[in-house]
Each structure stands twice: as C-alpha cells, then as structure tokens.
Short mmCIF file of C-alpha atoms in Angstrom, two decimals:
data_model
loop_
_atom_site.label_atom_id
_atom_site.label_comp_id
_atom_site.label_asym_id
_atom_site.label_seq_id
_atom_site.Cartn_x
_atom_site.Cartn_y
_atom_site.Cartn_z
CA UNK A 156 8.13 29.03 0.80
CA UNK A 157 4.42 29.26 -0.09
CA UNK A 158 2.11 26.69 1.47
CA UNK A 159 -0.65 24.91 -0.44
CA UNK A 160 -3.17 27.24 1.21
CA UNK A 161 -1.14 30.30 0.19
CA UNK A 162 -0.89 29.02 -3.38
CA UNK A 163 -4.65 28.56 -3.69
CA UNK A 164 -5.50 31.84 -1.93
CA UNK A 165 -3.17 33.99 -4.00
CA UNK A 166 -3.39 32.28 -7.39
CA UNK A 167 -5.23 29.04 -8.09
CA UNK A 168 -8.63 29.37 -6.38
CA UNK A 169 -9.74 32.13 -8.76
CA UNK A 170 -9.25 29.83 -11.76
CA UNK A 171 -9.81 26.42 -10.15
CA UNK A 172 -13.22 25.50 -11.57
CA UNK A 173 -12.50 26.66 -15.08
CA UNK A 174 -9.52 24.31 -15.25
CA UNK A 175 -12.03 21.46 -15.44
CA UNK A 176 -14.30 22.91 -18.11
CA UNK A 177 -18.07 22.96 -17.70
CA UNK A 178 -19.01 22.68 -14.02
CA UNK A 179 -22.15 20.61 -14.56
CA UNK A 180 -20.32 18.20 -16.84
CA UNK A 181 -17.63 17.69 -14.19
CA UNK A 182 -20.27 16.95 -11.54
CA UNK A 183 -21.90 14.42 -13.90
CA UNK A 184 -18.50 12.80 -14.50
CA UNK A 185 -17.89 12.46 -10.76
CA UNK A 186 -21.38 11.08 -10.17
CA UNK A 187 -20.79 8.46 -12.85
CA UNK A 188 -17.50 7.50 -11.17
CA UNK A 189 -19.14 7.19 -7.75
CA UNK A 190 -21.91 5.04 -9.20
CA UNK A 191 -19.40 2.83 -11.01
CA UNK A 192 -17.56 2.30 -7.73
CA UNK A 193 -20.82 1.35 -6.03
CA UNK A 194 -20.74 4.31 -3.65
CA UNK A 195 -24.39 4.80 -2.80
CA UNK A 196 -25.92 5.31 0.66
CA UNK A 197 -26.15 2.08 2.66
CA UNK A 198 -26.99 3.28 6.16
CA UNK A 199 -26.69 6.66 7.85
CA UNK A 200 -26.08 8.39 4.48
CA UNK A 201 -23.50 10.67 6.10
CA UNK A 202 -20.51 11.48 3.88
CA UNK A 203 -17.32 13.50 4.35
CA UNK A 204 -15.79 15.24 1.33
CA UNK A 205 -12.22 16.00 2.41
CA UNK A 206 -10.62 18.70 0.27
CA UNK A 207 -13.88 19.42 -1.54
CA UNK A 208 -12.65 22.38 -3.58
CA UNK A 209 -15.56 23.99 -5.42
CA UNK A 210 -17.70 20.91 -4.86
CA UNK A 211 -17.71 18.56 -7.85
CA UNK A 212 -17.77 15.49 -5.60
CA UNK A 213 -19.93 17.10 -2.88
CA UNK A 214 -22.76 17.87 -5.29
CA UNK A 215 -22.46 14.45 -6.94
CA UNK A 216 -22.64 12.76 -3.53
CA UNK A 217 -25.65 14.80 -2.48
CA UNK A 218 -27.42 13.99 -5.76
CA UNK A 219 -26.90 10.29 -4.92
CA UNK A 220 -28.64 10.76 -1.57
CA UNK A 221 -25.76 11.44 0.83
CA UNK A 222 -25.81 14.13 3.52
CA UNK A 223 -22.46 15.74 2.86
CA UNK A 224 -20.02 17.58 5.11
CA UNK A 225 -17.66 19.36 2.70
CA UNK A 226 -14.29 20.42 4.13
CA UNK A 227 -11.71 22.71 2.56
CA UNK A 228 -9.31 25.51 3.51
CA UNK A 229 -10.22 27.84 0.65
CA UNK A 230 -12.92 30.34 1.55
CA UNK A 231 -13.33 31.25 -2.10
CA UNK A 232 -13.90 27.66 -3.26
CA UNK A 233 -16.27 26.94 -0.38
CA UNK A 234 -18.17 30.08 -1.32
CA UNK A 235 -18.57 28.78 -4.85
CA UNK A 236 -19.86 25.46 -3.54
CA UNK A 237 -22.31 27.22 -1.22
CA UNK A 238 -23.63 29.25 -4.15
CA UNK A 239 -24.14 26.13 -6.27
CA UNK A 240 -25.56 23.64 -3.76
CA UNK A 241 -29.14 24.92 -3.87
CA UNK A 242 -31.33 22.74 -1.61
CA UNK A 243 -28.93 19.80 -1.60
CA UNK A 244 -27.88 18.40 1.80
CA UNK A 245 -24.38 19.89 1.90
CA UNK A 246 -22.76 21.59 4.89
CA UNK A 247 -19.56 23.50 4.18
CA UNK A 248 -16.81 23.54 6.81
CA UNK A 249 -13.72 25.69 6.44
CA UNK A 250 -10.67 24.16 8.04
CA UNK A 251 -7.51 22.11 7.73
CA UNK A 252 -8.37 18.49 6.90
CA UNK A 253 -6.32 17.04 9.72
CA UNK A 254 -7.63 19.49 12.30
CA UNK A 255 -11.23 18.78 11.33
CA UNK A 256 -10.90 14.99 11.07
CA UNK A 257 -9.01 14.70 14.38
CA UNK A 258 -11.10 17.14 16.41
CA UNK A 259 -12.88 14.98 19.01
CA UNK A 260 -16.53 15.55 19.69
CA UNK A 261 -16.87 18.33 17.12
CA UNK A 262 -17.27 18.58 13.38
CA UNK A 263 -17.64 16.63 11.20
CA UNK A 264 -19.94 15.23 13.90
CA UNK A 265 -21.53 11.75 14.02
CA UNK A 266 -19.90 8.78 12.35
CA UNK A 267 -20.24 8.78 8.59
CA UNK A 268 -20.65 5.81 6.25
CA UNK A 269 -18.46 7.28 3.50
CA UNK A 270 -15.43 9.54 3.25
CA UNK A 271 -13.92 10.71 -0.02
CA UNK A 272 -10.62 12.48 -0.65
CA UNK A 273 -10.57 13.00 -4.38
CA UNK A 274 -9.30 15.29 -7.11
CA UNK A 275 -5.63 14.76 -6.14
CA UNK A 276 -6.12 16.24 -2.66
CA UNK A 277 -4.08 13.54 -0.91
CA UNK A 278 -0.65 14.62 -2.29
CA UNK A 279 -1.37 18.16 -1.05
CA UNK A 280 -0.76 17.06 2.55
CA UNK A 281 2.50 18.13 4.11
CA UNK A 282 4.14 14.73 4.63
CA UNK A 283 3.58 10.99 4.51
CA UNK A 284 3.07 11.13 8.26
CA UNK A 285 0.15 13.51 7.63
CA UNK A 286 -1.32 11.03 5.13
CA UNK A 287 -1.18 8.33 7.81
CA UNK A 288 -2.83 10.71 10.28
CA UNK A 289 -5.63 11.35 7.79
CA UNK A 290 -6.19 7.61 7.29
CA UNK A 291 -6.29 7.01 11.05
CA UNK A 292 -8.67 9.92 11.55
CA UNK A 293 -11.00 8.66 8.82
CA UNK A 294 -11.03 5.20 10.39
CA UNK A 295 -12.25 6.78 13.63
CA UNK A 296 -14.87 8.90 11.84
CA UNK A 297 -16.39 6.05 9.82
CA UNK A 298 -18.87 3.42 10.95
CA UNK A 299 -17.68 -0.22 10.88
CA UNK A 300 -17.96 -1.22 7.24
CA UNK A 301 -17.83 2.42 6.18
CA UNK A 302 -16.07 3.16 2.93
CA UNK A 303 -13.20 5.48 2.02
CA UNK A 304 -12.60 6.51 -1.61
CA UNK A 305 -9.44 8.18 -2.87
CA UNK A 306 -8.16 9.48 -6.17
CA UNK A 307 -4.63 10.83 -6.57
CA UNK A 308 -1.88 11.21 -9.14
CA UNK A 309 0.98 8.71 -9.05
CA UNK A 310 3.96 11.07 -9.26
CA UNK A 311 6.59 8.42 -8.53
CA UNK A 312 7.58 8.19 -12.21
CA UNK A 313 9.55 11.26 -13.29
CA UNK A 314 8.70 13.08 -16.49
CA UNK A 315 11.68 14.43 -18.41
CA UNK A 316 12.45 17.40 -20.64
CA UNK A 317 9.52 19.27 -22.15
CA UNK A 318 7.10 16.62 -20.85
CA UNK A 319 7.38 18.42 -17.51
CA UNK A 320 5.39 21.33 -19.03
CA UNK A 321 1.68 20.47 -18.82
CA UNK A 322 -1.06 22.56 -20.50
CA UNK A 323 -3.93 23.02 -18.04
CA UNK A 324 -6.40 25.48 -19.59
CA UNK A 325 -6.69 27.97 -22.42
CA UNK A 326 -9.45 30.38 -23.34
CA UNK A 327 -9.80 33.85 -24.77
CA UNK A 328 -8.71 35.50 -21.52
CA UNK A 329 -6.82 32.87 -19.49
CA UNK A 330 -3.97 30.48 -20.32
CA UNK A 331 -2.71 28.10 -17.63
CA UNK A 332 0.37 25.88 -17.67
CA UNK A 333 2.21 24.02 -14.94
CA UNK A 334 5.83 22.93 -14.74
CA UNK A 335 7.00 19.99 -12.62
CA UNK A 336 10.32 19.91 -10.77
CA UNK A 337 11.07 16.56 -9.12
CA UNK A 338 12.54 16.19 -5.65
CA UNK A 339 13.19 12.92 -3.72
CA UNK A 340 9.88 12.90 -1.77
CA UNK A 341 7.91 15.67 -3.47
CA UNK A 342 7.22 17.36 -6.78
CA UNK A 343 7.51 21.13 -6.94
CA UNK A 344 4.50 22.26 -9.00
CA UNK A 345 4.89 25.68 -10.64
CA UNK A 346 1.61 27.18 -11.89
CA UNK A 347 1.86 29.86 -14.58
CA UNK A 348 -1.32 31.82 -15.28
CA UNK A 349 -1.56 34.35 -18.11
CA UNK A 350 -4.61 36.64 -17.99
CA UNK A 351 -5.71 39.17 -20.62
CA UNK A 352 -6.63 42.53 -19.11
CA UNK A 353 -10.03 43.87 -20.14
CA UNK A 354 -8.91 47.48 -20.27
CA UNK A 355 -5.91 47.27 -22.60
CA UNK A 356 -5.96 43.65 -23.84
CA UNK A 357 -2.42 42.99 -22.63
CA UNK A 358 -1.40 39.63 -21.17
CA UNK A 359 -0.11 39.51 -17.60
CA UNK A 360 1.67 36.63 -15.90
CA UNK A 361 1.03 35.42 -12.36
CA UNK A 362 3.10 32.52 -11.01
CA UNK A 363 3.47 30.53 -7.82
CA UNK A 364 4.51 27.06 -6.71
CA UNK A 365 3.72 24.46 -4.08
CA UNK A 366 4.79 20.90 -3.35
CA UNK A 367 2.93 17.63 -3.85
CA UNK A 368 3.86 14.33 -2.25
CA UNK A 369 5.08 11.46 -4.43
CA UNK A 370 2.78 8.64 -3.29
CA UNK A 371 2.75 5.19 -4.86
CA UNK A 372 -0.46 3.12 -5.00
CA UNK A 373 1.30 0.32 -3.12
CA UNK A 374 2.33 2.57 -0.22
CA UNK A 375 -1.14 4.13 0.04
CA UNK A 376 -2.85 0.73 0.14
CA UNK A 377 -0.40 -0.58 2.74
CA UNK A 378 -1.01 2.41 5.00
CA UNK A 379 -4.77 2.15 4.57
CA UNK A 380 -4.67 -1.45 5.76
CA UNK A 381 -2.42 -0.47 8.67
CA UNK A 382 -5.04 2.14 9.66
CA UNK A 383 -7.82 -0.44 9.79
CA UNK A 384 -9.15 -0.53 6.24
CA UNK A 385 -9.54 -3.40 3.80
CA UNK A 386 -8.77 -2.33 0.22
CA UNK A 387 -11.48 -3.62 -2.09
CA UNK A 388 -10.74 -1.79 -5.32
CA UNK A 389 -7.66 -0.26 -6.92
CA UNK A 390 -7.20 0.98 -10.45
CA UNK A 391 -4.69 3.10 -12.32
CA UNK A 392 -5.75 4.90 -15.50
CA UNK A 393 -3.41 7.36 -17.22
CA UNK A 394 -1.55 8.03 -13.98
CA UNK A 395 -4.68 8.63 -11.87
CA UNK A 396 -5.04 6.14 -9.01
CA UNK A 397 -8.48 5.25 -7.65
CA UNK A 398 -8.76 3.31 -4.39
CA UNK A 399 -11.81 2.21 -2.39
CA UNK A 400 -11.41 0.67 1.07
CA UNK A 401 -13.75 -0.44 3.86
CA UNK A 402 -13.21 0.18 7.53
CA UNK A 403 -12.96 -3.18 9.27
CA UNK A 404 -12.72 -4.10 12.94
CA UNK A 405 -9.84 -6.38 12.05
CA UNK A 406 -7.97 -6.21 8.76
CA UNK A 407 -6.38 -9.30 7.33
CA UNK A 408 -3.62 -9.47 4.79
CA UNK A 409 -5.40 -11.80 2.38
CA UNK A 410 -7.47 -9.12 0.63
CA UNK A 411 -7.19 -9.17 -3.13
CA UNK A 412 -7.81 -5.71 -4.54
CA UNK A 413 -9.25 -5.33 -8.01
CA UNK A 414 -6.62 -3.75 -10.21
CA UNK A 415 -7.14 -2.06 -13.57
CA UNK A 416 -4.38 -0.52 -15.66
CA UNK A 417 -4.87 1.56 -18.79
#
C-alpha cells in the first residue's frame, strides 16, 4: 500500500502547485486568511509551517514578518519553495512532521510563537494517535500564549455516487481528477492524472492512491484542549474547517469558540 510520501513522490508533487492555479494569487489568498485570523507576529516572530508543501503559507507568513521554519517530506516541493523564497526569512527542513516536532533539542529549534498546519495536511497523518502526538509536540514547541492554526477537510460526511468524483485541475496538457472511497476511519483518495505527451500529443494516465483521516471539527477541538490549547476560533466553510487555538498553562472547559458556517 502506498504511503502519503510515496504518493507525493511518484505522482502528486510534480503537479501540486498547478492544482491551485496562480502561485502568487494563492500566496495572497493565504496572507489574507492569516490577517483575517489575526495571525501577526506578537513576540519572537518564530513560526513553524508543518506540511508546508510548495510554500503558500510559508511565504505569506514571512511577508507578514515571521521567521519561518518550513517542514515537509517532499524534496521536490521544498525545492520549489527554496527557489521562490528569495530573501524572505524561511528555512526549509525536510523530515517527517512528527519526527521533527518531537525531536528534543534540535530543529525546529527555539520556541515559536505560531505553528500552522494548513492546506489539509492534518488528515495526511497516519492515525488519530499521530494527530494527538502532533498537538502535544506543538504545545511543547510553542511559547505560553503561542498560537496554533489549522485548516483541514471535514470528511466525516460521505459523498455518494458520482459526487465522489472531484475535478481538480484541467489545462491544455494536464487533467486531474480524484475519486473518494470511504472507509470507517479513513477515506481512500485515488488521484488520476492525464498528461499530454509533447512528442506525439497522446494522453497518458498515471494513477495512485493514499488514505486521509476522517476528522470531525469537534474531535479536533477536544484533542487540542486536551493537549493544552484553548480554542479561540472555529469556522466551517464549504467543508473546510479552520481552527485557531492558543497554548495555555492551564486550559479550562469554559472557552466559547467562534463558529461560522457557510
């Protein structure tokens, strides 16, 4: 069974950025989201971008004044980020998120004031236990009062029939579609990529699959609070969940998160 890393290395990384359209426009979109959530430097200005991909959030964070440590497993995507960062304060670190966040005394180094895990990275972890490990690791890596921002897809509601086929990208030389197959705790995501060969103009199909966790907003917020965070903001818009939490010395149960549904 292919792992998430295998899936990206052999298929998705080559086409990852183009799935989102214009790179600069995507960075601007992420910067606007971070500003709307009030995520600007407050102290040390250190920020961790966990599962940074090709760097949409990393560049947006650096433009806002953060000193960013960007972590991902994909050498190709980190290479794209490195080529695009220019003089921005972004350090790229190749490694497994859990290994990096739990490694004592090593990277990502001093305590940060912000960690982000965005772009649906969270469901890519191997199990709910791994999600809890990530939350606990982030709590240790953040200063008291430090913030943790997440975005992820709520896959708890099952799509049916042809709705399970989702167009991802189409252009003159690449067409991408994914197909979802639901399992009790995970969703099996099949990516189908058609590419037009330059030499003969014929279309060729490449396909692979990986699994995403089915995480509900309620479960994620509960586990954040159990790890030492206080959830301050939660919204759900068209199936995308956005959560912001602060690391607290003691976390009470009387927090009222802001909820938005669209």
